[in-house]
Coordinates of C-alpha atoms in Angstrom, one line a residue:
X231 CA -1.3 2.3 -0.9
X232 CA -3.9 -0.2 -2.2
X233 CA -6.0 0.2 1.0
X234 CA -5.9 4.0 0.8
X235 CA -7.0 3.9 -2.8
X236 CA -9.8 1.5 -2.1
X237 CA -11.1 3.7 0.7
X238 CA -11.0 6.7 -1.5
X239 CA -12.9 4.9 -4.3
X240 CA -15.5 3.8 -1.8
X241 CA -16.1 7.2 -0.3
X242 CA -15.9 9.2 -3.5
X243 CA -17.7 6.7 -5.7
X244 CA -20.5 5.8 -3.3
X245 CA -21.2 9.3 -2.0
X246 CA -21.3 10.8 -5.5
X247 CA -23.5 8.0 -6.6
X248 CA -26.0 8.8 -3.8
X249 CA -26.1 12.4 -4.9
X250 CA -26.9 11.7 -8.5
X251 CA -29.3 8.9 -7.6
X252 CA -31.2 11.4 -5.5
X253 CA -31.1 14.0 -8.4
X254 CA -32.7 11.3 -10.6
X255 CA -35.4 10.1 -8.2
X256 CA -36.3 13.6 -6.9
X257 CA -37.1 14.9 -10.4
X258 CA -40.6 16.3 -10.5
X259 CA -40.8 16.1 -14.3
X260 CA -39.5 12.5 -14.5
X261 CA -40.8 10.5 -11.4
X262 CA -40.4 6.8 -11.0
X263 CA -37.1 6.3 -12.8
X264 CA -35.9 3.5 -10.6
X265 CA -36.1 0.8 -13.3
X266 CA -34.0 2.6 -15.9
X267 CA -31.4 3.4 -13.3
X268 CA -31.2 -0.3 -12.3
X269 CA -31.0 -1.4 -15.9
X270 CA -28.2 1.1 -16.8
X271 CA -26.2 0.0 -13.8
X272 CA -26.6 -3.7 -14.6
X273 CA -25.8 -3.2 -18.3
X274 CA -22.6 -1.2 -17.6
X275 CA -21.2 -3.7 -15.1
X276 CA -22.2 -6.6 -17.3
X277 CA -20.4 -5.1 -20.3
X278 CA -17.2 -4.4 -18.3
X279 CA -17.3 -8.0 -16.9
X280 CA -17.9 -9.5 -20.4
X281 CA -14.8 -7.8 -21.7
X282 CA -12.4 -8.1 -18.7
X283 CA -13.7 -11.0 -16.6
X284 CA -15.2 -13.5 -19.1
X285 CA -12.8 -12.6 -21.9
X286 CA -15.7 -12.0 -24.4
X287 CA -17.4 -15.2 -23.2
X288 CA -14.3 -17.5 -23.7
X289 CA -13.6 -18.0 -20.0
X290 CA -15.6 -20.8 -18.3
X291 CA -17.2 -20.0 -14.9
X292 CA -15.7 -21.7 -11.8
X293 CA -19.0 -21.9 -10.0
X294 CA -21.7 -23.9 -12.0
X295 CA -24.2 -21.8 -13.9
X296 CA -27.2 -23.5 -12.2
X297 CA -26.0 -22.0 -8.9
X298 CA -25.7 -18.6 -10.4
X299 CA -29.3 -18.8 -11.7
X300 CA -30.5 -19.0 -8.1
X301 CA -28.2 -16.2 -6.9
X302 CA -29.0 -14.0 -9.8
X303 CA -32.8 -14.4 -9.3
X304 CA -32.4 -13.2 -5.8
X305 CA -29.9 -10.4 -6.7
X306 CA -32.1 -9.1 -9.5
X307 CA -35.2 -9.1 -7.3
X308 CA -33.4 -7.2 -4.5
X309 CA -31.9 -4.6 -6.8
X310 CA -35.1 -3.9 -8.7
X311 CA -37.3 -3.7 -5.5
X312 CA -34.7 -1.5 -3.6
X313 CA -34.7 1.1 -6.4
X314 CA -38.4 0.8 -7.2
X315 CA -39.3 1.4 -3.5
X316 CA -38.1 5.0 -4.0
X317 CA -41.3 5.6 -6.1
X318 CA -43.4 4.9 -3.0
X319 CA -42.8 8.1 -1.0
X320 CA -39.7 6.7 0.6
X321 CA -37.3 9.5 1.4
X322 CA -33.6 8.8 0.6
X323 CA -32.4 9.1 4.2
X324 CA -34.9 6.6 5.4
X325 CA -34.0 4.3 2.4
X326 CA -30.3 4.4 3.5
X327 CA -31.1 3.8 7.2
X328 CA -33.4 0.9 6.4
X329 CA -30.8 -0.8 4.2
X330 CA -28.3 -0.4 7.1
X331 CA -30.5 -3.0 8.9
X332 CA -29.0 -5.8 6.9
X333 CA -27.3 -7.2 10.1
X334 CA -30.8 -7.8 11.6
X335 CA -31.9 -9.9 8.6
X336 CA -28.5 -11.7 8.4
X337 CA -28.8 -12.7 12.1
X338 CA -32.5 -13.8 11.9
X339 CA -31.8 -16.0 8.8
X340 CA -28.5 -17.2 10.2
X341 CA -30.3 -18.5 13.3
X342 CA -33.2 -20.1 11.3
X343 CA -31.2 -21.6 8.3
X344 CA -27.7 -22.1 9.5
X345 CA -28.6 -22.7 13.2
X346 CA -26.0 -20.2 14.3
X347 CA -25.7 -18.9 17.9
X348 CA -24.5 -15.4 18.7
X349 CA -23.0 -13.7 21.8
X350 CA -25.0 -11.4 24.0
X351 CA -23.2 -8.3 22.5
X352 CA -24.4 -9.3 19.0
X353 CA -28.0 -9.6 20.2
X354 CA -27.7 -6.3 21.9
X355 CA -26.3 -4.6 18.8
X356 CA -29.1 -6.0 16.6
X357 CA -31.7 -4.7 19.2
X358 CA -30.1 -1.2 18.9
X359 CA -30.2 -1.3 15.1
X360 CA -33.9 -2.4 15.2
X361 CA -34.8 0.3 17.7
X362 CA -33.0 3.0 15.6
X363 CA -34.8 1.9 12.4
X364 CA -38.1 1.8 14.2
X365 CA -37.6 5.3 15.5
X366 CA -36.8 6.7 12.0
X367 CA -39.6 4.8 10.4
X368 CA -42.2 6.1 12.9
X369 CA -41.0 9.7 12.5
X370 CA -41.1 9.4 8.7
X371 CA -44.6 8.0 8.9
X372 CA -45.7 11.1 10.9
X373 CA -44.1 13.3 8.3
X374 CA -46.0 11.5 5.5
X375 CA -49.3 12.1 7.4
X376 CA -48.5 15.8 8.1
X377 CA -47.4 16.5 4.5
X378 CA -50.6 15.1 3.1
X379 CA -53.3 16.4 5.4
X380 CA -54.9 18.6 2.8
X381 CA -57.3 15.8 1.7
X382 CA -58.3 12.7 3.7
X383 CA -58.5 10.5 0.6
X384 CA -55.3 11.8 -0.8
X385 CA -53.5 11.5 2.6
X386 CA -54.7 7.9 3.1
X387 CA -53.6 6.9 -0.5
X388 CA -50.2 8.5 0.0
X389 CA -49.7 6.7 3.4
X390 CA -50.7 3.4 1.9
X391 CA -48.2 3.9 -0.9
X392 CA -45.6 4.7 1.8
X393 CA -46.5 1.5 3.7
X394 CA -46.0 -0.5 0.5
X395 CA -42.6 1.1 0.1
X396 CA -41.7 0.0 3.6
X397 CA -42.9 -3.5 2.9
X398 CA -40.8 -3.6 -0.3
X399 CA -37.7 -2.5 1.6
X400 CA -38.3 -5.2 4.3
X401 CA -38.7 -7.9 1.7
X402 CA -35.6 -6.8 -0.1
X403 CA -33.7 -6.8 3.2
X404 CA -34.6 -10.4 4.0
X405 CA -34.0 -11.5 0.4
X406 CA -30.6 -9.9 0.4
X407 CA -29.7 -11.7 3.7
X408 CA -30.9 -15.0 2.2
X409 CA -28.7 -14.3 -0.9
X410 CA -25.7 -13.6 1.4
X411 CA -26.1 -17.0 3.1
X412 CA -26.4 -18.8 -0.3
X413 CA -23.3 -16.9 -1.5
X414 CA -21.5 -17.9 1.7
X415 CA -22.2 -21.6 1.1
X416 CA -21.1 -21.4 -2.5
X417 CA -17.8 -19.7 -1.6
X418 CA -17.1 -22.5 1.0
X419 CA -17.7 -25.1 -1.7
X420 CA -16.0 -23.5 -4.7
X421 CA -13.8 -20.8 -3.2
X422 CA -14.2 -17.0 -3.5
X423 CA -14.7 -15.7 -7.0
X424 CA -16.0 -12.2 -6.4
X425 CA -15.3 -10.7 -9.8
X426 CA -16.9 -13.7 -11.5
X427 CA -19.9 -13.4 -9.3
X428 CA -20.2 -9.7 -9.9
X429 CA -20.2 -10.3 -13.7
X430 CA -22.8 -13.1 -13.7
X431 CA -25.0 -11.3 -11.1
X432 CA -25.3 -8.4 -13.5
X433 CA -25.2 -10.1 -16.9
X434 CA -27.7 -13.0 -16.4
X435 CA -30.6 -10.8 -15.1
X436 CA -30.5 -8.5 -18.2
X437 CA -33.3 -10.5 -20.0
X438 CA -35.5 -9.9 -16.9
X439 CA -35.6 -6.2 -17.8
X440 CA -37.8 -7.1 -20.8
X441 CA -40.6 -7.3 -18.2
X442 CA -39.9 -3.7 -17.4
X443 CA -39.2 -2.6 -21.0
X444 CA -42.3 -0.4 -21.5
X445 CA -41.4 1.6 -18.3
X446 CA -37.7 1.9 -19.3
X447 CA -38.7 2.9 -22.9
X448 CA -41.0 5.6 -21.6
X449 CA -38.3 7.0 -19.4
X450 CA -35.9 7.0 -22.3
X451 CA -38.3 9.3 -24.2
X452 CA -38.8 11.5 -21.1
X453 CA -35.0 11.7 -20.5
X454 CA -34.6 12.9 -24.1
X455 CA -37.0 15.8 -23.4
X456 CA -35.1 17.0 -20.3
X457 CA -33.2 20.3 -20.2
X458 CA -30.0 20.3 -22.3
X459 CA -26.7 20.5 -20.3
X460 CA -23.1 21.0 -21.6
X461 CA -20.5 18.5 -20.6
X462 CA -17.5 20.5 -19.2
X463 CA -14.3 20.2 -21.2
X464 CA -15.9 18.5 -24.1
X465 CA -18.5 21.1 -25.2
X466 CA -21.0 18.4 -26.0
X467 CA -24.6 19.1 -25.1
X468 CA -26.8 16.3 -23.8
X469 CA -30.2 16.1 -21.9
X470 CA -29.4 16.6 -18.2
X471 CA -31.1 13.4 -17.1
X472 CA -28.9 11.3 -19.3
X473 CA -25.9 13.1 -17.8
X474 CA -27.1 12.4 -14.3
X475 CA -27.7 8.7 -15.2
X476 CA -24.2 8.4 -16.8
X477 CA -22.5 9.8 -13.7
X478 CA -24.6 7.6 -11.4
X479 CA -23.7 4.5 -13.4
X480 CA -19.9 5.3 -13.4
X481 CA -19.8 6.2 -9.7
X482 CA -21.8 3.0 -8.9
X483 CA -19.1 1.0 -10.7
X484 CA -16.3 2.9 -8.9
X485 CA -18.0 2.2 -5.6
X486 CA -18.3 -1.5 -6.3
X487 CA -14.7 -1.8 -7.4
X488 CA -13.6 0.1 -4.3
X489 CA -15.4 -2.4 -2.1
X490 CA -14.0 -5.3 -4.1
X491 CA -10.4 -4.0 -3.7
X492 CA -11.0 -3.4 0.0
X493 CA -12.2 -7.0 0.6
X494 CA -8.9 -8.3 -1.0
X495 CA -6.7 -5.8 0.9
X496 CA -8.3 -5.6 4.4
X497 CA -10.0 -7.7 7.0
X498 CA -13.8 -8.0 7.0
X499 CA -14.0 -5.8 10.1
X500 CA -12.2 -2.9 8.3
X501 CA -14.5 -3.3 5.3
X502 CA -17.6 -3.2 7.5
X503 CA -16.3 -0.1 9.3
X504 CA -15.5 1.8 6.1
X505 CA -18.9 0.9 4.5
X506 CA -20.7 2.0 7.7
X507 CA -18.8 5.3 7.8
X508 CA -19.6 5.8 4.1
X509 CA -23.3 5.3 4.7
X510 CA -23.2 7.8 7.5
X511 CA -21.5 10.4 5.3
X512 CA -24.0 9.7 2.5
X513 CA -26.8 10.3 4.9
X514 CA -25.4 13.6 6.0
X515 CA -24.9 14.7 2.4
X516 CA -28.5 13.7 1.6
X517 CA -29.9 15.6 4.6
X518 CA -27.8 18.8 4.2
X519 CA -27.4 19.1 0.4
X520 CA -31.0 18.1 -0.5
X521 CA -32.5 19.5 2.7
X522 CA -34.5 16.3 3.3
X523 CA -36.7 16.5 6.4
X524 CA -34.7 15.1 9.3
X525 CA -35.9 15.8 12.9
X526 CA -34.0 15.4 16.1
X527 CA -35.6 12.0 16.5
X528 CA -34.3 10.9 13.1
X529 CA -30.8 11.8 14.3
X530 CA -31.3 9.8 17.5
X531 CA -32.5 6.8 15.4
X532 CA -29.5 7.2 13.1
X533 CA -27.0 7.4 15.9
X534 CA -28.6 4.2 17.5
X535 CA -28.3 2.3 14.2
X536 CA -24.7 3.2 13.7
X537 CA -23.8 2.5 17.4
X538 CA -25.4 -0.9 17.0
X539 CA -23.5 -1.5 13.8
X540 CA -20.1 -0.6 15.4
X541 CA -21.0 -2.8 18.4
X542 CA -21.8 -5.7 16.1
X543 CA -18.5 -5.4 14.3
X544 CA -16.6 -5.3 17.7
X545 CA -14.8 -2.1 16.6
X546 CA -14.4 -1.0 20.3
X547 CA -12.7 -4.3 21.2
X548 CA -10.3 -4.1 18.3
X549 CA -9.4 -0.5 19.1
X550 CA -8.7 -1.5 22.8
X551 CA -6.6 -4.5 21.7
X552 CA -4.6 -2.3 19.3
X553 CA -4.0 0.4 21.9
X554 CA -2.9 -2.2 24.4
X555 CA -0.4 -3.7 21.9
X556 CA 0.9 -0.2 21.3
X557 CA 1.4 0.4 25.0
X558 CA 3.2 -3.0 25.5
X559 CA 5.5 -2.2 22.5
X560 CA 6.3 1.2 24.0
X561 CA 7.1 -0.3 27.4
X562 CA 9.4 -2.9 25.7
X563 CA 11.2 -0.2 23.7
X564 CA 11.8 1.8 26.9
X565 CA 13.3 -1.2 28.6
X566 CA 15.7 -1.7 25.8

């Protein structure tokens, strides 16, 4: 029952979160709202953790604070850059596909830092993921050029901004992988404390948002000026952008909690498979509901990325083993 609930939380929470994040970032009247979205998500999860995890600051952390400072610096940087990249002509589908390349970054840094060695199937899967992301990126680059061919200067400026967005996503991908390795070494030393890490990762970076305070304040003013919308069942009228932000924050929390429950209930393979399928569903929603430009080559690239991901997690092997066990069990029951 806990597993089914966790899977429902992941799919409902994460897919709804993507919809409302896109409603926020696609707004023509209020562009570049990535910082206020990140701040709201951090503040909400930090408040929940302060009440339920740290017991209003009375509970001591198991992992030393100095280690959290390093992890939090990386986590804050990754979160801010990932959301801010959406301001640089990065379409939401490409954003999702690019972030699916975390396995590539994990493998590269695993080889360099941890001196790991992988099987041939792992290298093949990463090659597929890289090829898929490359195809989608090239097709998106062509669309940026086509969409901005009215003026040479304007087209060049837009394309350079898009390249900066790609560079930001690449940096965030590598930084996220480095954070994962650091987190892995901490958990080996001090044990797994996911809820504690979730709280400190979102609470400690809050002062860092002072560097972005002017942008966040300006967007608060702009959000107040958005079209009023009535909250169903309550009858309260609020600016629609604040409503979008509230739903985005709540669904982000539901998504994170779902993944956390899943990690405690299931094997890591199941978690990876559920998260991969969720990403694919979010991509389809983004393309169909928001009618984001998505060519046949984009679908080819996407299919290659997810095929590589499934190959990496050895889903096919696990399915074959499970079917084989079922056949053996059936034969034994017939003999009896």
